[in-house]
mmCIF file of C-alpha atoms and ligand atoms in Angstrom:
data_model
loop_
_atom_site.group_PDB
_atom_site.id
_atom_site.type_symbol
_atom_site.label_atom_id
_atom_site.label_comp_id
_atom_site.label_asym_id
_atom_site.label_seq_id
_atom_site.Cartn_x
_atom_site.Cartn_y
_atom_site.Cartn_z
ATOM 1 C CA MET A 21 56.265 -30.759 -55.963
ATOM 2 C CA VAL A 22 58.733 -29.308 -53.864
ATOM 3 C CA GLU A 23 61.121 -31.995 -52.448
ATOM 4 C CA SER A 24 61.449 -31.610 -48.483
ATOM 5 C CA GLY A 25 64.943 -32.263 -47.734
ATOM 6 C CA GLY A 26 64.563 -34.884 -45.433
ATOM 7 C CA ASN A 27 65.397 -33.176 -41.687
ATOM 8 C CA ALA A 28 65.396 -29.566 -43.378
ATOM 9 C CA PHE A 29 63.323 -27.066 -41.287
ATOM 10 C CA PRO A 30 60.369 -25.487 -43.082
ATOM 11 C CA TRP A 31 60.679 -21.989 -41.946
ATOM 12 C CA HIS A 32 58.929 -20.881 -45.024
ATOM 13 C CA LEU A 33 55.880 -22.225 -44.293
ATOM 14 C CA GLY A 34 55.873 -19.516 -40.903
ATOM 15 C CA VAL A 35 57.099 -20.068 -37.300
ATOM 16 C CA PHE A 36 55.388 -18.006 -34.849
ATOM 17 C CA ASP A 37 56.804 -17.378 -31.068
ATOM 18 C CA ALA A 38 53.599 -17.429 -28.954
ATOM 19 C CA HIS A 39 55.684 -16.131 -25.807
ATOM 20 C CA CYS A 40 59.048 -14.667 -25.368
ATOM 21 C CA HIS A 41 60.817 -11.554 -23.809
ATOM 22 C CA PRO A 42 63.061 -10.104 -26.413
ATOM 23 C CA THR A 43 62.412 -6.790 -24.929
ATOM 24 C CA ASP A 44 64.854 -7.996 -21.954
ATOM 25 C CA THR A 45 67.777 -7.389 -24.055
ATOM 26 C CA LEU A 46 67.063 -4.193 -26.004
ATOM 27 C CA ALA A 47 70.324 -4.661 -28.386
ATOM 28 C CA ASN A 48 69.111 -7.691 -29.871
ATOM 29 C CA LEU A 49 65.520 -5.782 -30.833
ATOM 30 C CA GLN A 50 67.115 -4.974 -34.205
ATOM 31 C CA SER A 51 67.566 -8.580 -35.375
ATOM 32 C CA ILE A 52 63.912 -9.184 -35.201
ATOM 33 C CA PRO A 53 63.593 -8.427 -38.939
ATOM 34 C CA THR A 54 66.724 -10.720 -40.011
ATOM 35 C CA MET A 55 65.084 -13.782 -37.822
ATOM 36 C CA ARG A 56 63.622 -16.835 -39.823
ATOM 37 C CA ALA A 57 60.607 -17.000 -37.201
ATOM 38 C CA ASN A 58 57.744 -15.304 -38.818
ATOM 39 C CA VAL A 59 55.825 -13.323 -35.370
ATOM 40 C CA LEU A 60 56.891 -13.079 -32.094
ATOM 41 C CA THR A 61 54.367 -12.682 -29.222
ATOM 42 C CA VAL A 62 56.027 -10.461 -27.255
ATOM 43 C CA MET A 63 55.129 -10.202 -23.434
ATOM 44 C CA ALA A 64 55.832 -7.354 -20.824
ATOM 45 C CA THR A 65 56.261 -8.289 -17.176
ATOM 46 C CA ARG A 66 56.829 -5.518 -14.825
ATOM 47 C CA ALA A 67 57.006 -1.548 -14.778
ATOM 48 C CA GLU A 68 60.091 -1.446 -16.592
ATOM 49 C CA ASP A 69 59.089 -3.264 -19.806
ATOM 50 C CA GLN A 70 55.885 -1.889 -20.697
ATOM 51 C CA GLU A 71 56.831 0.727 -22.571
ATOM 52 C CA LEU A 72 59.866 -1.194 -23.994
ATOM 53 C CA VAL A 73 57.174 -3.459 -25.269
ATOM 54 C CA ALA A 74 55.233 -0.682 -26.826
ATOM 55 C CA HIS A 75 58.076 1.042 -28.684
ATOM 56 C CA ALA A 76 58.978 -2.160 -29.926
ATOM 57 C CA ALA A 77 55.743 -2.467 -31.462
ATOM 58 C CA ASP A 78 55.971 0.986 -33.012
ATOM 59 C CA GLU A 79 58.835 -0.139 -34.574
ATOM 60 C CA TYR A 80 58.147 -4.073 -35.472
ATOM 61 C CA GLY A 81 54.495 -4.314 -34.895
ATOM 62 C CA LEU A 82 51.912 -6.275 -37.086
ATOM 63 C CA THR A 83 49.029 -3.874 -37.817
ATOM 64 C CA GLN A 84 45.398 -4.894 -38.693
ATOM 65 C CA ALA A 85 46.281 -4.195 -42.283
ATOM 66 C CA HIS A 86 48.987 -7.007 -41.993
ATOM 67 C CA VAL A 87 46.413 -9.281 -40.755
ATOM 68 C CA ARG A 88 43.873 -9.147 -43.753
ATOM 69 C CA ASN A 89 46.699 -10.451 -45.781
ATOM 70 C CA THR A 90 48.453 -14.014 -46.097
ATOM 71 C CA VAL A 91 51.626 -14.726 -44.281
ATOM 72 C CA MET A 92 53.645 -14.483 -47.447
ATOM 73 C CA ASP A 93 52.550 -10.849 -47.492
ATOM 74 C CA TRP A 94 53.554 -10.041 -44.292
ATOM 75 C CA SER A 95 56.095 -7.257 -44.726
ATOM 76 C CA LYS A 96 59.820 -8.527 -43.108
ATOM 77 C CA LYS A 97 59.914 -5.386 -40.772
ATOM 78 C CA HIS A 98 56.723 -6.305 -39.026
ATOM 79 C CA ARG A 99 57.200 -8.992 -37.046
ATOM 80 C CA MET A 100 55.731 -9.150 -33.513
ATOM 81 C CA VAL A 101 52.542 -8.652 -31.825
ATOM 82 C CA PRO A 102 52.512 -6.856 -28.061
ATOM 83 C CA ALA A 103 51.066 -7.989 -24.640
ATOM 84 C CA PHE A 104 51.085 -6.109 -21.631
ATOM 85 C CA GLY A 105 50.422 -7.588 -18.455
ATOM 86 C CA TRP A 106 51.731 -7.655 -14.789
ATOM 87 C CA HIS A 107 53.643 -11.063 -14.083
ATOM 88 C CA PRO A 108 53.390 -13.008 -10.721
ATOM 89 C CA TRP A 109 57.010 -12.583 -9.691
ATOM 90 C CA PHE A 110 56.304 -8.696 -9.362
ATOM 91 C CA SER A 111 52.582 -8.787 -8.094
ATOM 92 C CA HIS A 112 53.858 -7.685 -4.359
ATOM 93 C CA GLN A 113 54.571 -4.578 -6.228
ATOM 94 C CA MET A 114 51.087 -3.528 -6.712
ATOM 95 C CA PHE A 115 48.620 -2.330 -3.921
ATOM 96 C CA ASP A 116 45.041 -2.001 -3.955
ATOM 97 C CA GLU A 117 44.247 1.631 -3.558
ATOM 98 C CA ALA A 118 40.610 0.675 -2.339
ATOM 99 C CA GLU A 119 42.565 -0.327 0.718
ATOM 100 C CA TYR A 120 44.379 2.760 1.195
ATOM 101 C CA ASP A 121 41.519 5.690 0.675
ATOM 102 C CA GLY A 122 42.382 5.768 -3.210
ATOM 103 C CA ALA A 123 46.400 6.720 -2.618
ATOM 104 C CA SER A 124 48.487 6.940 -5.425
ATOM 105 C CA SER A 125 51.590 5.983 -3.251
ATOM 106 C CA LEU A 126 51.925 4.704 -0.103
ATOM 107 C CA ALA A 127 53.955 6.473 3.368
ATOM 108 C CA PRO A 128 56.741 4.458 4.350
ATOM 109 C CA GLU A 129 54.615 2.726 7.326
ATOM 110 C CA GLN A 130 51.658 1.875 4.818
ATOM 111 C CA LYS A 131 54.409 0.373 2.671
ATOM 112 C CA VAL A 132 55.613 -1.716 5.209
ATOM 113 C CA ALA A 133 52.192 -2.622 6.100
ATOM 114 C CA HIS A 134 51.625 -3.590 2.394
ATOM 115 C CA TYR A 135 54.579 -5.855 2.171
ATOM 116 C CA GLN A 136 54.113 -7.576 5.367
ATOM 117 C CA SER A 137 50.035 -8.226 3.987
ATOM 118 C CA VAL A 138 50.966 -9.770 0.777
ATOM 119 C CA LEU A 139 54.560 -11.551 1.503
ATOM 120 C CA ALA A 140 54.572 -14.882 3.461
ATOM 121 C CA PRO A 141 56.125 -15.591 6.240
ATOM 122 C CA LYS A 142 55.535 -12.067 7.328
ATOM 123 C CA SER A 143 58.510 -10.107 7.878
ATOM 124 C CA GLU A 144 59.849 -7.764 10.658
ATOM 125 C CA ASP A 145 62.513 -6.733 8.938
ATOM 126 C CA ARG A 146 61.693 -3.044 8.190
ATOM 127 C CA ASP A 147 64.811 -2.114 6.556
ATOM 128 C CA PHE A 148 64.050 -5.126 4.144
ATOM 129 C CA LEU A 149 60.757 -4.175 3.648
ATOM 130 C CA LEU A 150 61.354 -0.605 2.962
ATOM 131 C CA SER A 151 64.135 -1.416 0.638
ATOM 132 C CA LEU A 152 61.726 -3.115 -1.782
ATOM 133 C CA PRO A 153 60.570 -1.229 -4.870
ATOM 134 C CA ASP A 154 57.795 1.210 -3.856
ATOM 135 C CA PRO A 155 54.534 -0.315 -4.541
ATOM 136 C CA ARG A 156 52.433 0.943 -7.104
ATOM 137 C CA PRO A 157 48.374 1.495 -7.192
ATOM 138 C CA PHE A 158 46.603 -1.563 -9.264
ATOM 139 C CA GLY A 159 43.647 0.493 -10.522
ATOM 140 C CA HIS A 160 46.674 3.067 -12.277
ATOM 141 C CA PHE A 161 48.243 -0.194 -13.952
ATOM 142 C CA LEU A 162 44.991 -1.419 -15.101
ATOM 143 C CA ASP A 163 44.230 2.191 -16.580
ATOM 144 C CA GLN A 164 47.209 1.966 -18.378
ATOM 145 C CA THR A 165 46.801 -1.227 -19.983
ATOM 146 C CA ARG A 166 43.699 -0.529 -21.150
ATOM 147 C CA ASP A 167 45.312 2.640 -22.814
ATOM 148 C CA TYR A 168 47.557 0.194 -24.490
ATOM 149 C CA LEU A 169 44.873 -2.115 -25.523
ATOM 150 C CA THR A 170 43.561 0.678 -27.214
ATOM 151 C CA ARG A 171 46.732 2.227 -28.916
ATOM 152 C CA TYR A 172 47.529 -1.443 -30.232
ATOM 153 C CA PRO A 173 44.438 -3.116 -31.400
ATOM 154 C CA LEU A 174 45.877 -6.552 -32.036
ATOM 155 C CA ALA A 175 47.773 -6.579 -28.433
ATOM 156 C CA LEU A 176 47.168 -9.172 -26.092
ATOM 157 C CA ILE A 177 46.978 -9.539 -22.164
ATOM 158 C CA GLY A 178 50.235 -10.950 -20.929
ATOM 159 C CA GLU A 179 52.277 -12.121 -19.138
ATOM 160 C CA VAL A 180 50.217 -12.473 -15.931
ATOM 161 C CA GLY A 181 49.729 -15.904 -13.756
ATOM 162 C CA LEU A 182 50.186 -17.458 -10.515
ATOM 163 C CA ASP A 183 53.359 -18.610 -9.145
ATOM 164 C CA ARG A 184 53.631 -20.498 -5.881
ATOM 165 C CA SER A 185 57.362 -21.568 -6.154
ATOM 166 C CA PHE A 186 59.214 -18.299 -6.301
ATOM 167 C CA ARG A 187 60.562 -16.197 -3.695
ATOM 168 C CA ILE A 188 61.434 -12.504 -4.275
ATOM 169 C CA PRO A 189 64.794 -11.544 -4.734
ATOM 170 C CA GLU A 190 66.880 -9.789 -1.975
ATOM 171 C CA ALA A 191 67.427 -6.182 -2.391
ATOM 172 C CA TRP A 192 69.989 -4.611 -4.534
ATOM 173 C CA LEU A 193 73.472 -4.063 -2.637
ATOM 174 C CA PRO A 194 75.087 -1.058 -3.804
ATOM 175 C CA GLU A 195 78.318 -3.003 -4.693
ATOM 176 C CA HIS A 196 75.895 -4.704 -6.892
ATOM 177 C CA THR A 197 74.167 -2.150 -8.557
ATOM 178 C CA ASP A 198 77.798 -0.879 -9.342
ATOM 179 C CA HIS A 199 78.189 -4.038 -11.561
ATOM 180 C CA ARG A 200 74.959 -4.595 -12.826
ATOM 181 C CA ASP A 201 75.178 -5.776 -16.585
ATOM 182 C CA GLU A 202 73.612 -2.635 -18.266
ATOM 183 C CA SER A 203 72.731 -4.596 -21.642
ATOM 184 C CA ILE A 204 69.803 -6.195 -19.495
ATOM 185 C CA THR A 205 66.407 -4.440 -18.997
ATOM 186 C CA PRO A 206 66.085 -3.872 -14.984
ATOM 187 C CA GLY A 207 63.645 -5.112 -12.899
ATOM 188 C CA GLY A 208 64.418 -8.678 -13.227
ATOM 189 C CA ARG A 209 66.457 -10.677 -10.755
ATOM 190 C CA GLU A 210 69.744 -10.823 -12.259
ATOM 191 C CA GLY A 211 71.316 -13.273 -10.047
ATOM 192 C CA ARG A 212 70.307 -12.073 -7.063
ATOM 193 C CA LYS A 213 69.838 -14.009 -3.938
ATOM 194 C CA LEU A 214 66.326 -14.926 -3.254
ATOM 195 C CA SER A 215 65.067 -14.037 -0.122
ATOM 196 C CA PRO A 216 62.856 -16.600 2.270
ATOM 197 C CA TYR A 217 59.471 -14.584 1.144
ATOM 198 C CA ARG A 218 56.497 -15.406 -1.339
ATOM 199 C CA VAL A 219 53.623 -13.397 -2.803
ATOM 200 C CA SER A 220 50.248 -14.746 -1.122
ATOM 201 C CA ILE A 221 48.505 -16.857 -3.589
ATOM 202 C CA ASP A 222 45.476 -14.488 -2.513
ATOM 203 C CA HIS A 223 47.171 -11.299 -3.410
ATOM 204 C CA GLN A 224 48.316 -12.853 -6.746
ATOM 205 C CA ARG A 225 44.767 -14.363 -7.475
ATOM 206 C CA LYS A 226 43.553 -10.659 -7.015
ATOM 207 C CA VAL A 227 46.160 -9.102 -9.554
ATOM 208 C CA LEU A 228 45.671 -11.698 -11.689
ATOM 209 C CA THR A 229 41.660 -11.755 -11.824
ATOM 210 C CA ALA A 230 41.616 -8.146 -12.414
ATOM 211 C CA GLN A 231 43.839 -8.592 -15.843
ATOM 212 C CA LEU A 232 41.491 -11.577 -16.644
ATOM 213 C CA ARG A 233 38.585 -9.257 -16.279
ATOM 214 C CA LEU A 234 39.969 -6.658 -18.733
ATOM 215 C CA ALA A 235 40.979 -9.443 -21.317
ATOM 216 C CA GLY A 236 36.918 -10.076 -21.195
ATOM 217 C CA GLU A 237 36.186 -6.408 -21.046
ATOM 218 C CA MET A 238 38.369 -5.541 -24.410
ATOM 219 C CA GLN A 239 37.981 -9.235 -25.841
ATOM 220 C CA ARG A 240 41.645 -10.011 -26.167
ATOM 221 C CA ALA A 241 43.320 -13.139 -25.740
ATOM 222 C CA VAL A 242 45.728 -13.853 -22.794
ATOM 223 C CA SER A 243 49.163 -15.383 -21.853
ATOM 224 C CA VAL A 244 49.112 -16.848 -18.550
ATOM 225 C CA HIS A 245 52.182 -18.632 -16.128
ATOM 226 C CA GLY A 246 51.154 -21.192 -13.929
ATOM 227 C CA VAL A 247 53.953 -22.975 -11.513
ATOM 228 C CA ALA A 248 53.146 -25.172 -8.972
ATOM 229 C CA ALA A 249 49.242 -23.539 -9.005
ATOM 230 C CA HIS A 250 47.672 -25.778 -11.886
ATOM 231 C CA GLY A 251 44.701 -26.452 -9.501
ATOM 232 C CA VAL A 252 44.361 -22.514 -8.323
ATOM 233 C CA VAL A 253 45.160 -21.195 -12.078
ATOM 234 C CA TYR A 254 42.078 -23.020 -13.678
ATOM 235 C CA GLU A 255 39.871 -22.086 -10.207
ATOM 236 C CA THR A 256 40.558 -18.765 -11.000
ATOM 237 C CA LEU A 257 39.974 -19.034 -14.612
ATOM 238 C CA ALA A 258 37.082 -20.972 -14.216
ATOM 239 C CA ALA A 259 35.531 -18.428 -11.822
ATOM 240 C CA THR A 260 35.864 -15.490 -14.545
ATOM 241 C CA TRP A 261 33.365 -17.608 -16.536
ATOM 242 C CA LYS A 262 31.142 -18.909 -14.122
ATOM 243 C CA GLY A 263 27.237 -18.863 -15.073
ATOM 244 C CA HIS A 264 28.414 -18.747 -18.800
ATOM 245 C CA GLU A 265 29.449 -22.135 -19.427
ATOM 246 C CA ARG A 266 28.241 -23.577 -22.731
ATOM 247 C CA ARG A 267 25.384 -25.779 -22.513
ATOM 248 C CA VAL A 268 25.986 -29.077 -23.391
ATOM 249 C CA PRO A 269 23.814 -31.298 -25.362
ATOM 250 C CA SER A 270 23.009 -34.349 -23.407
ATOM 251 C CA LYS A 271 23.302 -37.690 -25.645
ATOM 252 C CA ARG A 272 19.442 -37.917 -25.993
ATOM 253 C CA GLU A 273 19.228 -34.587 -27.368
ATOM 254 C CA ARG A 274 22.150 -35.352 -29.818
ATOM 255 C CA ARG A 275 20.591 -38.068 -31.017
ATOM 256 C CA LYS A 276 17.573 -36.402 -31.556
ATOM 257 C CA ALA A 277 19.013 -33.644 -33.585
ATOM 258 C CA GLU A 278 21.152 -36.167 -35.700
ATOM 259 C CA ALA A 279 17.923 -38.079 -36.603
ATOM 260 C CA THR A 280 16.335 -34.869 -37.807
ATOM 261 C CA GLY A 281 19.241 -33.724 -39.586
ATOM 262 C CA ASN A 282 19.796 -30.753 -37.196
ATOM 263 C CA ALA A 283 23.249 -31.820 -35.929
ATOM 264 C CA ASN A 284 24.414 -28.712 -36.581
ATOM 265 C CA ALA A 285 21.404 -26.490 -36.858
ATOM 266 C CA GLU A 286 22.853 -24.133 -33.817
ATOM 267 C CA PRO A 287 26.021 -22.386 -34.691
ATOM 268 C CA SER A 288 28.332 -22.213 -32.112
ATOM 269 C CA GLU A 289 29.929 -18.643 -31.393
ATOM 270 C CA THR A 290 33.810 -20.145 -32.716
ATOM 271 C CA ASP A 291 32.087 -21.105 -35.633
ATOM 272 C CA ASN A 292 30.951 -17.724 -36.441
ATOM 273 C CA GLU A 293 32.923 -16.380 -39.323
ATOM 274 C CA GLY A 294 31.249 -12.841 -38.962
ATOM 275 C CA PRO A 295 33.311 -9.582 -37.932
ATOM 276 C CA LYS A 296 35.117 -10.256 -34.421
ATOM 277 C CA SER A 297 32.862 -10.056 -31.411
ATOM 278 C CA VAL A 298 34.002 -7.113 -29.125
ATOM 279 C CA GLU A 299 31.083 -7.435 -26.960
ATOM 280 C CA PRO A 300 32.549 -7.391 -23.373
ATOM 281 C CA LYS A 301 32.284 -10.746 -21.209
ATOM 282 C CA SER A 302 33.438 -11.381 -17.726
ATOM 283 C CA TYR A 303 36.089 -13.871 -19.046
ATOM 284 C CA PRO A 304 38.933 -13.590 -21.953
ATOM 285 C CA PRO A 305 37.978 -15.283 -25.248
ATOM 286 C CA ARG A 306 40.970 -17.121 -25.371
ATOM 287 C CA VAL A 307 43.992 -18.035 -23.206
ATOM 288 C CA CYS A 308 47.279 -19.378 -23.608
ATOM 289 C CA LEU A 309 48.695 -21.514 -20.750
ATOM 290 C CA HIS A 310 52.630 -20.808 -21.579
ATOM 291 C CA SER A 311 55.023 -23.628 -21.121
ATOM 292 C CA TYR A 312 52.396 -25.756 -19.712
ATOM 293 C CA SER A 313 53.556 -27.878 -17.022
ATOM 294 C CA GLY A 314 50.692 -29.078 -15.609
ATOM 295 C CA PRO A 315 49.132 -32.658 -15.701
ATOM 296 C CA ALA A 316 47.368 -34.058 -18.425
ATOM 297 C CA GLU A 317 43.782 -34.402 -16.159
ATOM 298 C CA THR A 318 43.962 -30.470 -15.852
ATOM 299 C CA VAL A 319 44.391 -30.458 -19.751
ATOM 300 C CA LYS A 320 40.949 -32.235 -19.752
ATOM 301 C CA GLN A 321 39.291 -29.693 -17.688
ATOM 302 C CA TYR A 322 40.263 -27.035 -19.890
ATOM 303 C CA ILE A 323 38.943 -28.272 -23.071
ATOM 304 C CA ALA A 324 35.790 -29.289 -21.754
ATOM 305 C CA ALA A 325 32.789 -28.563 -23.848
ATOM 306 C CA SER A 326 31.499 -26.415 -21.567
ATOM 307 C CA VAL A 327 34.376 -23.999 -21.308
ATOM 308 C CA PRO A 328 33.315 -21.156 -22.970
ATOM 309 C CA CYS A 329 36.772 -20.203 -23.406
ATOM 310 C CA GLU A 330 39.169 -21.451 -26.078
ATOM 311 C CA VAL A 331 42.429 -22.608 -24.132
ATOM 312 C CA PHE A 332 45.881 -23.252 -25.942
ATOM 313 C CA PHE A 333 48.947 -24.996 -24.358
ATOM 314 C CA SER A 334 52.351 -23.670 -25.626
ATOM 315 C CA PHE A 335 55.334 -25.654 -25.111
ATOM 316 C CA SER A 336 59.193 -25.048 -25.117
ATOM 317 C CA THR A 337 62.436 -26.368 -24.816
ATOM 318 C CA THR A 338 63.818 -23.848 -22.835
ATOM 319 C CA ILE A 339 60.963 -24.550 -20.058
ATOM 320 C CA ASN A 340 59.416 -27.445 -20.208
ATOM 321 C CA ALA A 341 61.111 -30.751 -18.648
ATOM 322 C CA TRP A 342 60.908 -32.969 -21.555
ATOM 323 C CA SER A 343 61.674 -36.539 -20.445
ATOM 324 C CA GLU A 344 64.637 -38.605 -22.094
ATOM 325 C CA THR A 345 62.242 -41.706 -22.996
ATOM 326 C CA GLY A 346 59.464 -39.537 -24.195
ATOM 327 C CA ASP A 347 56.888 -40.697 -21.261
ATOM 328 C CA GLY A 348 56.925 -38.245 -19.002
ATOM 329 C CA LYS A 349 54.711 -35.916 -17.396
ATOM 330 C CA VAL A 350 54.910 -32.943 -20.150
ATOM 331 C CA GLU A 351 54.580 -35.451 -23.026
ATOM 332 C CA ALA A 352 51.469 -37.069 -21.243
ATOM 333 C CA ALA A 353 49.628 -33.484 -21.326
ATOM 334 C CA LEU A 354 50.824 -32.880 -24.942
ATOM 335 C CA ARG A 355 49.068 -35.731 -25.956
ATOM 336 C CA MET A 356 46.154 -34.879 -24.305
ATOM 337 C CA VAL A 357 45.882 -31.303 -26.051
ATOM 338 C CA PRO A 358 43.621 -31.337 -29.314
ATOM 339 C CA ASP A 359 45.690 -30.672 -32.420
ATOM 340 C CA ASP A 360 44.362 -27.555 -32.812
ATOM 341 C CA ARG A 361 45.005 -26.082 -29.353
ATOM 342 C CA VAL A 362 49.084 -26.398 -29.586
ATOM 343 C CA LEU A 363 51.267 -23.696 -29.801
ATOM 344 C CA VAL A 364 55.232 -23.686 -29.742
ATOM 345 C CA GLU A 365 57.061 -20.800 -27.849
ATOM 346 C CA SER A 366 60.506 -19.643 -26.785
ATOM 347 C CA ASP A 367 60.290 -18.111 -23.749
ATOM 348 C CA LEU A 368 63.748 -16.555 -24.183
ATOM 349 C CA HIS A 369 64.905 -13.038 -23.039
ATOM 350 C CA THR A 370 66.508 -12.143 -26.194
ATOM 351 C CA ALA A 371 65.853 -12.088 -30.187
ATOM 352 C CA GLY A 372 67.989 -13.405 -32.682
ATOM 353 C CA ASP A 373 69.607 -17.099 -33.579
ATOM 354 C CA ARG A 374 69.040 -18.379 -30.595
ATOM 355 C CA MET A 375 65.708 -17.584 -30.280
ATOM 356 C CA ASP A 376 65.013 -19.352 -33.995
ATOM 357 C CA GLN A 377 67.019 -22.392 -32.441
ATOM 358 C CA TYR A 378 64.505 -22.677 -29.585
ATOM 359 C CA LEU A 379 61.729 -22.397 -31.905
ATOM 360 C CA GLU A 380 62.954 -25.196 -34.108
ATOM 361 C CA GLU A 381 63.783 -27.201 -31.139
ATOM 362 C CA GLY A 382 60.322 -26.951 -29.681
ATOM 363 C CA VAL A 383 58.467 -27.383 -33.330
ATOM 364 C CA ARG A 384 60.620 -30.773 -33.475
ATOM 365 C CA LYS A 385 60.084 -32.136 -30.059
ATOM 366 C CA ILE A 386 56.114 -31.403 -30.374
ATOM 367 C CA CYS A 387 55.754 -32.721 -33.946
ATOM 368 C CA GLU A 388 57.686 -35.940 -32.502
ATOM 369 C CA VAL A 389 55.233 -36.297 -29.240
ATOM 370 C CA LYS A 390 52.104 -35.563 -31.411
ATOM 371 C CA GLY A 391 53.552 -38.056 -34.354
ATOM 372 C CA TRP A 392 53.377 -35.354 -37.061
ATOM 373 C CA GLU A 393 55.248 -34.562 -40.047
ATOM 374 C CA LEU A 394 57.185 -31.627 -39.885
ATOM 375 C CA GLU A 395 55.501 -29.647 -42.306
ATOM 376 C CA GLU A 396 52.323 -30.661 -41.302
ATOM 377 C CA GLY A 397 53.294 -30.056 -37.656
ATOM 378 C CA VAL A 398 54.578 -26.589 -38.682
ATOM 379 C CA ARG A 399 51.307 -25.615 -40.797
ATOM 380 C CA ARG A 400 49.214 -26.311 -37.837
ATOM 381 C CA LEU A 401 50.856 -24.393 -35.474
ATOM 382 C CA GLY A 402 50.958 -21.443 -37.689
ATOM 383 C CA ARG A 403 47.254 -21.912 -38.140
ATOM 384 C CA ASN A 404 46.842 -22.393 -33.997
ATOM 385 C CA TRP A 405 48.826 -19.233 -33.253
ATOM 386 C CA LYS A 406 46.541 -17.194 -35.705
ATOM 387 C CA ARG A 407 43.650 -18.544 -33.993
ATOM 388 C CA PHE A 408 45.096 -17.948 -30.447
ATOM 389 C CA VAL A 409 45.888 -14.570 -31.392
ATOM 390 C CA PHE A 410 43.578 -12.936 -33.809
ATOM 391 C CA GLY A 411 40.535 -15.149 -32.820
ATOM 392 C CA LYS A 412 40.377 -16.555 -36.293
ATOM 393 C CA GLY A 413 41.980 -18.357 -39.096
HETATM 394 ZN ZN1 LIG B 24 57.405 -15.803 -20.132
#
């Protein structure tokens, strides 16, 4: 038996980042093959990064051939799984072409009207509204995403979600564009002041729902962002599986089945070891609520036996607010999450040592709260990640 050196971190068992953004710092992508983490799940968020994530997948992506093998056989170079999606922080940059006679772009007056309808409070500042990015037709984006998912059979949908707390940034001023950091992928906030405007939750929901439906259609897992909107994230997800809830046997039925030795007679879908089903459904097969900050009560709703979607919860040390005393809201939520539904993530914008370091911290934190031995925890988190991404294992 190999002696486990006290506090040494068992990278060799395989560590998987469930949610990160390395394409935000392109120059550091090249450090992916030398990272200690095994595989990164790389999110796209906005117009500027979808193709960057695709390029990264061409260079470093796992292929289906790798998945048939074990972790140890995976090549050093193939270290990421791509995810394509539109983040709520950019949801205002999308318009529903059905509301504009199928238009593929908006005239200035329509652009003002669009932003007035999706931003709250309603802005009368035409110059500000016209300075925002030209909105894109949402249907085109969904078609583009469908193409990416076809091109990358292991790809997920993400990052998508709802956020009630963010405000959109002020437009770029010329004196700032001259000094922007060229090493950062454009489209993010980059220290700009925030405007007073938020994106209406109805508009965010529309953008989220369409992407959840696409995940159902293509049977791909989804990485979901939820901030200050845990109830409405649940409602939006639950609406996609309404009418498809799993039938939960009554106590009497269970007793009867046990008495006749038929307790497991009816195989559930998740127990099916056969080829992965690609039959389209209205709801995603698997969801990860990333950097989960909701209450433990909401965890309970997601793990109810009637929920037909496998919901995972990932935790980070970058976003999650862990308490000093170990008895805060995040800890309570994590304790409520079943052992086979926990994931770890860095949510970091740059690949390399720092990402490894945050993953190690995240794993240690999760193990501490869950009371898992480190090696047991790393193995468990690895199994959970494979289950989340590939739907098996
Ligand atoms: Zn993220």
